[in-house]
Coordinates of C-alpha atoms in Angstrom, one line a residue:
M1 CA 116.8 93.0 115.0
S2 CA 118.0 89.5 114.1
E3 CA 121.3 89.4 112.2
T4 CA 120.1 87.5 109.2
T5 CA 120.6 88.1 105.5
V6 CA 117.8 88.8 103.1
E7 CA 118.2 88.7 99.3
L8 CA 115.6 90.1 96.9
C9 CA 116.0 89.0 93.3
L10 CA 115.1 91.5 90.6
E11 CA 114.5 90.6 87.0
L12 CA 113.2 92.3 83.9
S13 CA 111.2 89.7 82.0
E14 CA 112.3 89.0 78.4
D15 CA 108.6 88.8 77.6
D16 CA 108.2 92.5 78.4
P17 CA 107.0 94.2 75.2
F18 CA 109.5 97.0 75.8
Y19 CA 112.3 94.8 77.0
Q20 CA 115.1 96.5 74.9
H21 CA 114.0 100.0 75.9
K22 CA 113.8 99.1 79.6
K23 CA 117.2 97.3 79.3
K24 CA 118.7 100.5 78.0
L25 CA 117.2 102.6 80.8
L26 CA 118.4 100.1 83.4
S27 CA 121.9 100.2 81.9
S28 CA 121.9 104.0 82.0
K29 CA 121.5 103.7 85.8
G30 CA 124.2 101.1 86.1
L31 CA 121.8 98.2 86.5
G32 CA 121.4 95.0 84.6
V33 CA 118.3 93.1 83.7
K34 CA 119.0 90.8 86.7
E35 CA 120.0 92.3 90.0
T36 CA 120.1 91.1 93.6
V37 CA 119.6 93.4 96.6
S38 CA 121.1 92.0 99.8
L39 CA 120.3 93.2 103.3
S40 CA 122.1 92.0 106.4
G41 CA 121.6 93.1 110.0
P42 CA 122.1 95.1 112.0
L43 CA 120.9 97.5 109.3
S44 CA 121.7 101.2 109.5
Q45 CA 119.2 103.7 108.1
Q46 CA 121.8 104.7 105.5
L47 CA 122.1 101.2 104.1
L48 CA 118.4 100.7 104.2
N49 CA 117.9 103.9 102.2
A50 CA 120.5 102.8 99.7
A51 CA 118.9 99.4 99.2
L52 CA 115.4 101.0 98.8
E53 CA 116.8 103.4 96.2
K54 CA 118.2 100.6 94.1
L55 CA 114.9 98.7 94.5
L56 CA 113.0 101.8 93.4
Q57 CA 115.2 102.5 90.4
F58 CA 114.7 98.9 89.1
G59 CA 111.0 98.8 90.1
R60 CA 110.2 102.1 88.3
I61 CA 111.7 101.0 85.0
V62 CA 110.1 97.5 85.2
N63 CA 106.7 99.0 85.7
L64 CA 106.9 101.7 83.0
D65 CA 104.0 101.5 80.5
K66 CA 104.2 102.4 76.8
V67 CA 103.8 106.1 77.2
E68 CA 106.2 106.3 80.1
V69 CA 108.8 104.2 78.2
Y70 CA 108.5 106.5 75.1
F71 CA 109.1 109.7 77.0
G72 CA 111.7 108.0 79.2
D73 CA 114.1 109.9 81.5
D74 CA 113.1 113.2 79.9
A75 CA 109.9 113.0 82.0
C76 CA 111.7 112.1 85.3
T77 CA 111.7 114.4 88.2
P78 CA 115.1 115.2 89.9
A79 CA 114.1 112.5 92.5
G80 CA 113.7 109.9 89.7
V81 CA 109.9 109.7 89.7
Y82 CA 108.3 109.1 86.3
S83 CA 104.6 109.5 87.4
V84 CA 102.4 109.0 90.4
R85 CA 101.0 105.9 88.7
N86 CA 104.4 104.4 88.1
E87 CA 105.6 105.2 91.6
I88 CA 102.6 103.5 93.1
S89 CA 103.1 100.5 90.8
A90 CA 106.8 100.3 91.6
L91 CA 106.4 100.4 95.4
T92 CA 103.6 97.8 95.2
W93 CA 105.8 95.6 93.0
I94 CA 108.6 95.8 95.6
F95 CA 106.2 94.8 98.3
S96 CA 105.3 91.7 96.3
L97 CA 108.9 90.6 96.4
I98 CA 108.9 90.4 100.2
P99 CA 107.4 87.1 101.6
A100 CA 104.6 88.1 103.9
S101 CA 105.3 85.1 106.1
S102 CA 108.7 86.4 106.9
C103 CA 107.6 89.9 108.0
K104 CA 107.6 89.4 111.7
P105 CA 108.6 92.3 114.0
Q106 CA 112.3 93.1 114.4
T107 CA 113.3 91.5 111.1
L108 CA 115.0 93.0 108.1
E109 CA 111.9 92.3 106.0
A110 CA 109.8 94.2 108.5
A111 CA 112.2 97.1 108.4
L112 CA 112.0 97.2 104.6
R113 CA 108.2 97.0 104.6
E114 CA 108.1 99.9 107.1
A115 CA 110.4 102.0 104.9
L116 CA 108.2 101.2 101.9
E117 CA 105.1 102.2 103.7
V118 CA 106.7 105.5 104.6
R119 CA 107.5 106.1 100.9
I120 CA 104.0 105.1 99.8
G121 CA 102.6 107.7 102.3
E122 CA 104.8 110.3 100.7
V123 CA 103.1 109.7 97.2
V124 CA 100.7 112.6 97.2
G125 CA 98.2 113.0 94.5
A126 CA 96.9 116.2 92.9
E127 CA 93.5 115.6 94.5
E128 CA 94.7 114.9 98.0
K129 CA 92.2 116.8 100.1
E130 CA 88.9 116.2 101.9
A131 CA 86.0 115.9 99.5
R132 CA 83.4 118.7 99.4
V133 CA 80.1 116.9 99.8
D134 CA 76.9 118.3 98.4
D135 CA 74.5 117.7 101.3
S136 CA 71.5 118.8 99.3
Y137 CA 71.7 115.5 97.4
R138 CA 70.4 112.8 99.7
C139 CA 71.8 109.7 97.9
E140 CA 68.8 107.6 98.8
K141 CA 69.0 105.2 95.9
E142 CA 72.7 104.8 96.4
S143 CA 72.2 104.1 100.1
R144 CA 69.6 101.5 99.3
L145 CA 72.1 99.8 96.9
V146 CA 74.8 99.8 99.6
E147 CA 72.3 98.3 102.1
W148 CA 71.3 95.6 99.6
G149 CA 75.0 94.9 99.0
Q150 CA 75.7 94.5 102.7
R151 CA 72.8 92.1 103.0
N152 CA 74.4 90.1 100.2
G153 CA 77.9 89.9 101.5
V154 CA 79.4 93.2 100.3
K155 CA 81.9 94.7 102.8
T156 CA 82.8 98.4 102.5
K157 CA 84.7 101.1 104.2
L158 CA 83.4 103.7 101.8
Q159 CA 80.4 106.0 101.9
I160 CA 78.6 107.1 98.7
A161 CA 78.1 110.9 98.4
Q162 CA 77.5 113.6 95.9
I163 CA 80.8 115.4 95.6
D164 CA 81.3 118.9 94.2
G165 CA 83.0 118.7 90.8
Y166 CA 82.6 114.9 90.4
G167 CA 79.0 113.9 90.9
R168 CA 78.6 110.7 92.9
G169 CA 81.8 109.3 94.5
A170 CA 83.1 107.1 97.3
I171 CA 84.5 108.7 100.5
A172 CA 86.6 106.8 103.1
T173 CA 84.7 106.4 106.4
E174 CA 88.0 105.8 108.3
D175 CA 91.7 106.2 107.8
L176 CA 92.8 103.6 105.3
K177 CA 96.4 102.5 104.9
F178 CA 98.3 100.6 102.2
G179 CA 96.9 97.1 101.8
D180 CA 93.6 97.8 103.5
V181 CA 90.6 96.5 101.5
A182 CA 88.3 99.4 100.8
L183 CA 85.6 97.3 99.1
E184 CA 84.9 93.6 98.8
I185 CA 82.2 92.1 96.7
P186 CA 81.3 88.4 96.5
I187 CA 80.9 86.7 93.1
S188 CA 77.2 86.3 93.8
S189 CA 76.7 90.0 93.7
I190 CA 78.6 90.6 90.4
I191 CA 76.6 90.7 87.2
S192 CA 78.3 88.4 84.7
E193 CA 77.5 86.5 81.6
E194 CA 76.3 83.6 83.7
Y195 CA 72.9 85.4 84.1
V196 CA 72.5 85.4 80.4
Y197 CA 73.3 81.7 80.0
N198 CA 70.6 80.9 82.6
S199 CA 68.0 83.0 80.9
D200 CA 65.5 82.4 78.1
M201 CA 67.6 84.5 75.8
Q202 CA 70.5 82.0 75.6
P203 CA 68.8 79.5 73.2
I204 CA 68.1 82.3 70.8
L205 CA 71.3 84.2 71.0
E206 CA 73.6 81.2 70.8
K207 CA 72.3 80.5 67.3
I208 CA 73.3 84.0 66.0
D209 CA 76.6 84.0 64.2
G210 CA 79.2 86.3 65.7
M211 CA 77.3 86.9 68.9
T212 CA 79.7 87.8 71.7
S213 CA 79.2 87.4 75.4
E214 CA 79.5 91.2 75.7
T215 CA 76.6 91.8 73.3
M216 CA 74.6 89.1 75.1
M217 CA 75.2 90.9 78.4
L218 CA 74.1 94.2 76.8
L219 CA 70.8 92.7 75.5
W220 CA 70.1 91.0 78.9
T221 CA 70.7 94.3 80.7
M222 CA 68.3 96.2 78.5
R223 CA 65.5 93.9 79.6
E224 CA 66.6 93.2 83.2
K225 CA 66.5 96.9 84.1
H226 CA 62.7 96.8 83.7
N227 CA 62.3 93.6 85.7
H228 CA 60.7 94.6 89.0
E229 CA 61.5 91.1 90.4
S230 CA 65.2 91.3 89.5
K231 CA 67.8 90.4 92.1
F232 CA 69.7 93.5 91.0
K233 CA 66.8 95.9 91.1
P234 CA 68.5 98.2 93.6
Y235 CA 71.5 98.4 91.3
F236 CA 69.5 99.3 88.2
D237 CA 67.5 101.8 90.3
S238 CA 70.7 103.6 91.2
L239 CA 71.8 104.1 87.6
Q240 CA 71.5 107.5 85.9
E241 CA 68.8 108.0 83.3
S242 CA 71.5 109.3 81.0
F243 CA 75.3 108.8 81.2
C244 CA 76.3 112.0 79.3
T245 CA 79.3 110.5 77.5
G246 CA 80.8 111.8 74.3
L247 CA 78.5 109.2 72.5
S248 CA 75.5 111.4 73.5
F249 CA 77.0 114.7 72.2
G250 CA 74.6 116.8 70.3
V251 CA 75.2 118.8 67.1
D252 CA 76.4 121.9 68.8
A253 CA 79.1 120.0 70.8
I254 CA 80.2 118.2 67.7
M255 CA 80.7 121.5 66.0
V256 CA 82.8 122.8 68.8
L257 CA 85.1 119.8 68.4
D258 CA 85.9 120.7 64.8
G259 CA 89.7 120.4 64.2
T260 CA 90.2 117.8 67.0
L261 CA 90.9 114.1 66.7
L262 CA 88.2 113.6 69.2
L263 CA 85.6 114.6 66.6
D264 CA 86.6 111.6 64.5
E265 CA 86.7 109.3 67.5
I266 CA 83.2 110.1 68.6
M267 CA 81.7 110.0 65.1
Q268 CA 83.3 106.7 64.2
S269 CA 82.3 105.1 67.5
K270 CA 78.7 106.2 67.1
E271 CA 78.7 104.9 63.5
V272 CA 79.9 101.5 64.6
L273 CA 77.3 101.3 67.4
R274 CA 74.5 102.2 65.0
E275 CA 75.6 99.6 62.5
R276 CA 75.6 96.9 65.2
Y277 CA 72.2 98.0 66.4
D278 CA 70.8 97.9 62.8
E279 CA 72.2 94.4 62.4
L280 CA 70.6 93.2 65.7
V281 CA 67.1 94.6 65.3
P282 CA 65.9 92.2 62.5
L283 CA 67.4 89.2 64.4
L284 CA 65.5 90.1 67.6
S285 CA 62.3 91.0 65.9
N286 CA 61.4 87.4 65.4
H287 CA 61.3 86.8 69.1
K288 CA 59.2 89.7 70.5
N289 CA 58.1 87.7 73.5
V290 CA 61.7 87.5 74.7
F291 CA 62.9 90.9 73.2
P292 CA 60.0 93.3 73.6
P293 CA 60.5 96.0 70.9
E294 CA 59.8 98.9 73.3
M295 CA 62.8 97.8 75.4
Y296 CA 65.1 97.6 72.4
T297 CA 64.9 101.0 70.8
W298 CA 68.1 102.8 69.6
E299 CA 67.9 105.1 72.7
H300 CA 67.8 102.1 75.1
Y301 CA 70.6 100.4 73.2
L302 CA 72.8 103.5 73.4
W303 CA 72.1 103.8 77.1
A304 CA 73.1 100.2 77.7
C305 CA 76.3 100.7 75.6
E306 CA 77.2 103.8 77.7
L307 CA 76.5 101.8 80.9
Y308 CA 78.9 99.1 79.9
Y309 CA 81.6 101.5 78.5
S310 CA 81.5 103.6 81.7
N311 CA 80.8 101.0 84.4
S312 CA 81.9 97.5 83.4
M313 CA 85.1 95.9 84.5
Q314 CA 87.2 93.1 83.1
I315 CA 87.3 90.4 85.9
K316 CA 89.4 87.3 86.0
F317 CA 87.4 84.4 87.5
P318 CA 88.7 81.3 89.3
D319 CA 88.4 79.3 86.1
G320 CA 90.9 81.6 84.5
K321 CA 88.3 83.2 82.2
L322 CA 88.3 87.0 81.8
K323 CA 84.7 88.3 81.8
T324 CA 83.1 91.7 81.3
C325 CA 81.0 92.4 84.4
L326 CA 79.0 95.1 86.1
I327 CA 80.0 95.5 89.8
P328 CA 77.4 97.0 92.0
V329 CA 78.7 99.7 94.4
A330 CA 82.2 99.7 92.8
G331 CA 80.8 101.8 90.0
F332 CA 80.7 104.7 92.3
L333 CA 84.5 104.9 92.6
N334 CA 85.8 107.7 90.4
H335 CA 88.9 107.7 88.3
S336 CA 92.0 109.7 89.0
I337 CA 95.5 110.1 87.5
C338 CA 96.6 109.7 91.2
P339 CA 94.5 106.7 92.2
H340 CA 94.4 104.9 95.5
I341 CA 93.4 101.6 94.0
V342 CA 95.3 100.2 91.0
K343 CA 95.5 96.4 91.6
Y344 CA 92.0 94.8 91.2
G345 CA 90.2 92.7 88.7
K346 CA 90.9 89.2 89.9
V347 CA 88.6 87.1 92.1
D348 CA 90.2 86.0 95.4
L349 CA 90.2 82.2 95.4
E350 CA 89.9 81.9 99.2
T351 CA 87.0 84.2 99.7
S352 CA 85.3 84.0 96.2
S353 CA 85.1 87.7 96.2
L354 CA 86.5 90.7 94.3
K355 CA 88.7 92.9 96.5
F356 CA 89.8 96.5 96.1
P357 CA 92.9 97.0 98.2
L358 CA 94.6 100.4 98.6
S359 CA 98.0 101.0 97.0
R360 CA 98.4 104.3 98.9
P361 CA 96.7 105.7 102.0
C362 CA 93.4 107.4 101.9
N363 CA 92.4 109.5 105.0
K364 CA 88.9 109.6 106.5
G365 CA 86.8 112.1 104.5
E366 CA 88.9 111.9 101.4
Q367 CA 87.5 110.6 98.1
C368 CA 88.9 107.2 97.3
Y369 CA 89.9 106.9 93.6
L370 CA 90.2 104.0 91.3
S371 CA 92.3 103.7 88.2
Y372 CA 90.1 103.0 85.2
G373 CA 93.3 102.5 83.1
N374 CA 96.0 104.6 81.4
Y375 CA 93.6 106.5 79.2
S376 CA 93.7 109.8 77.3
S377 CA 91.2 112.5 78.1
S378 CA 89.6 111.9 74.7
H379 CA 88.9 108.2 75.5
L380 CA 87.6 109.1 79.0
L381 CA 85.3 111.7 77.6
T382 CA 84.0 109.5 74.7
F383 CA 83.3 106.4 76.8
Y384 CA 83.1 107.6 80.4
G385 CA 81.8 111.1 80.1
F386 CA 84.3 113.2 82.1
L387 CA 87.7 114.9 81.8
P388 CA 90.2 114.0 84.5
K389 CA 91.4 116.6 87.0
G390 CA 95.0 117.8 86.6
D391 CA 97.5 117.2 83.9
N392 CA 96.8 113.8 82.3
P393 CA 100.2 112.3 81.1
Y394 CA 98.3 110.1 78.6
D395 CA 97.0 113.1 76.7
I396 CA 99.2 112.4 73.7
I397 CA 99.0 113.6 70.1
P398 CA 99.9 110.6 67.9
L399 CA 102.0 111.1 64.8
D400 CA 102.0 108.4 62.1
V401 CA 105.4 108.0 60.5
D402 CA 107.0 105.9 57.9
V403 CA 109.2 103.2 59.2
I404 CA 112.8 103.8 58.4
D405 CA 114.7 100.8 57.0
D406 CA 118.3 100.6 58.0
D407 CA 121.1 98.4 58.9
D408 CA 121.2 96.8 62.4
D409 CA 123.4 99.4 64.0
E410 CA 123.2 100.2 67.7
D411 CA 122.1 103.8 67.2
M412 CA 119.1 102.7 65.2
E413 CA 117.7 100.2 67.7
S414 CA 115.6 102.7 69.7
V415 CA 114.5 104.6 66.6
S416 CA 113.4 101.7 64.4
S417 CA 111.3 99.9 67.1
W418 CA 108.8 102.8 67.3
T419 CA 106.4 102.6 64.4
T420 CA 104.3 105.5 65.8
H421 CA 105.5 108.6 67.6
M422 CA 103.7 110.9 70.0
L423 CA 103.9 114.3 71.7
R424 CA 102.2 115.7 74.8
G425 CA 102.3 118.9 76.9
T426 CA 106.0 119.8 77.1
W427 CA 105.5 121.1 80.6
L428 CA 105.6 117.4 81.7
S429 CA 109.2 117.2 80.6
S430 CA 112.1 117.9 82.9
N431 CA 114.7 118.6 80.2
H432 CA 114.3 121.7 78.1
N433 CA 118.0 122.0 77.2
I434 CA 119.4 122.1 73.7
F435 CA 118.8 118.8 71.8
H436 CA 115.9 118.1 74.1
Y437 CA 113.6 121.2 74.3
G438 CA 111.0 119.3 76.3
L439 CA 110.3 117.1 73.3
P440 CA 110.5 113.3 73.2
T441 CA 113.9 111.9 72.3
P442 CA 112.5 109.1 70.1
L443 CA 110.7 111.6 67.9
L444 CA 113.6 113.9 67.6
N445 CA 115.9 111.1 66.7
Y446 CA 113.4 109.9 64.1
L447 CA 113.2 113.3 62.5
R448 CA 117.0 113.7 62.6
R449 CA 117.3 110.4 60.8
A450 CA 114.7 111.6 58.2
H451 CA 116.9 114.7 57.7
G452 CA 119.9 112.4 56.9
L453 CA 121.6 112.4 60.3
V454 CA 122.3 108.7 61.2
H455 CA 124.1 109.0 64.5
H456 CA 122.8 111.0 67.4
S457 CA 125.6 111.3 69.9
E458 CA 126.0 114.8 71.4
T459 CA 129.1 115.3 69.3
D460 CA 127.2 114.5 66.1
L461 CA 124.4 116.9 67.1
W462 CA 126.8 119.7 67.8
E463 CA 128.4 119.1 64.4
N464 CA 125.1 119.2 62.6
L465 CA 123.2 122.1 64.0
E466 CA 121.7 122.9 60.5
V467 CA 119.9 119.5 60.7
E468 CA 118.7 120.4 64.2
M469 CA 117.3 123.6 62.9
G470 CA 115.5 121.8 60.1
V471 CA 113.9 119.3 62.5
L472 CA 112.6 122.0 64.7
E473 CA 111.3 124.2 61.9
N474 CA 109.5 121.3 60.3
L475 CA 107.9 120.2 63.6
K476 CA 106.9 123.8 64.3
S477 CA 105.3 124.1 60.9
T478 CA 103.2 120.9 61.5
F479 CA 101.9 122.2 64.8
D480 CA 101.3 125.7 63.5
D481 CA 98.8 124.0 61.1
M482 CA 97.3 122.0 63.9
M483 CA 96.8 125.1 66.0
Q484 CA 95.2 126.9 63.1
N485 CA 92.8 124.0 62.7
L486 CA 91.8 124.3 66.3
G487 CA 90.9 127.9 65.8
D488 CA 90.6 130.6 68.4
A489 CA 89.3 130.1 71.9
D490 CA 85.5 129.9 72.1
S491 CA 83.9 133.0 73.3
M492 CA 80.7 131.4 74.5
D493 CA 79.6 131.8 78.1
R494 CA 80.1 128.4 79.7
E495 CA 77.6 129.0 82.4
N496 CA 74.8 129.2 79.8
V497 CA 75.6 126.3 77.5
E498 CA 74.5 122.7 77.5
W499 CA 76.7 120.1 79.4
D500 CA 78.0 118.6 76.2
V501 CA 79.0 121.9 74.7
E502 CA 80.8 122.9 77.9
M503 CA 82.8 119.6 77.9
A504 CA 83.7 120.0 74.3
M505 CA 84.9 123.5 75.0
E506 CA 87.0 122.3 77.9
F507 CA 88.5 119.5 75.9
K508 CA 89.4 121.8 73.0
E509 CA 91.0 124.2 75.4
R510 CA 93.2 121.4 76.8
Q511 CA 94.2 120.5 73.2
R512 CA 95.2 124.1 72.5
K513 CA 97.3 124.1 75.7
I514 CA 99.2 121.0 74.6
V515 CA 99.8 122.3 71.0
S516 CA 100.8 125.7 72.3
S517 CA 103.4 124.2 74.6
I518 CA 104.9 122.2 71.7
L519 CA 105.1 125.4 69.6
D520 CA 106.7 127.2 72.5
S521 CA 109.3 124.4 72.8
C522 CA 110.0 124.5 69.1
S523 CA 110.5 128.2 69.2
A524 CA 112.7 128.1 72.2
G525 CA 114.7 125.3 70.6
I526 CA 115.1 127.3 67.3
K527 CA 116.5 130.2 69.3
M528 CA 118.9 128.0 71.2
V529 CA 120.2 126.4 68.0
Q530 CA 120.5 129.8 66.3
E531 CA 122.6 131.1 69.2
A532 CA 124.7 127.9 69.1
I533 CA 125.3 128.3 65.4
G534 CA 126.7 131.8 66.0
K535 CA 129.3 130.6 68.5
P536 CA 131.4 127.5 69.1
P537 CA 129.9 124.8 71.4
V538 CA 130.9 125.1 75.0

């Protein structure tokens, strides 16, 4: 290995929306907002591991999202991992710092890339196993779509199959490693607003006030799906007759959701869609030759909305414009909280195509997962029609709070910057000790402040255990009421209920699990504080 020196410059951008929080997290690990990692050869494994650990500590914090920042180090594993998503993002970010042109064999850069690839291979998701394919479903329409795509420049290393527990999904046809492109789709095979602009709809729609490109796409799709001469006929043929999202829930399923925030989310979303539809109908009725009434019923409109909610992607084109698009073939990639593909959505300038590269390996026969985004199960159920497998770290219960006005003291910085607070399943926390209890520190400090305790050092907390008791008792009371509103577990036989009722029951059961864990943490915390009050702190 050549005896050169490599320097990697790390920096937390001041434009980061959570700059102050991340700065504090970096400081707690002995890191500043700007760091340099130097490597010089010959490089021992020990020095390489030390450099990688520093890079990872910095990269993890830089790549934290809002929820991960909020729960902070309380959610860290002993190894320092915040989440699978964050770990993948951090490792990918570190990779981006290493110039590809300098990664020749026997160089320090190559050694670092090799070490990173090993770490990426160690990121194992909850669904890391060979997919169970339902061979009774032949996937004929899906196969025709893939064949159409390949004739039109689509390149894929995935096979579409019916997978037990998922419906249709994409399976790796070979071992795929970090950086491999699982799917590549040329711009010409992407459905974008350009097709509307070149249609007979454009002169009519452009004259309607408030008409968005997304609504124009929706109206174009409602007609195009019936066009037997459409370039995208194989794509429309492959789509489901119904998408089975929360927007299609019936009365029985809605009743099951009583007591949940999801009930309001679904009802409000449907109300908004109905209002939009009722506004559009009279505007289109004057142009029946372009907008045939039989193609623009409420049922067809809802189907098109569900299509775009569950299958569209935001794509950045070479002109810099972000467009809502339908991506044939890519729509078969299922979501996971442990995805293989997280970096996509930008057209490659050299190839004029949309690429889906892997951020962690996917072995032959395994289902290849995409990240739809950092969404809660309620959002995924409402707009995509499924509940994710495993514990979703984004299943949070929001708590609206009044902003506390106070002087600019250091202890208040992290409290005052959060205008909303949240909780989630406390089993996701790694700290259940006194003053933590598996509950988020920002919320606890806010509640302590509301009880009159301004400073929150460990000494202050030990000296004000009565305040701690009040915080936990009030929080427990709030969630006792929430659990009562959720009611007892449903006694219906899930095997004999409709799909929407079954999904509603599953969602409500998950909500009970989260609320129950919060109540257990409050009870355990109350017991710890009671014991501490009875004896001097250790």
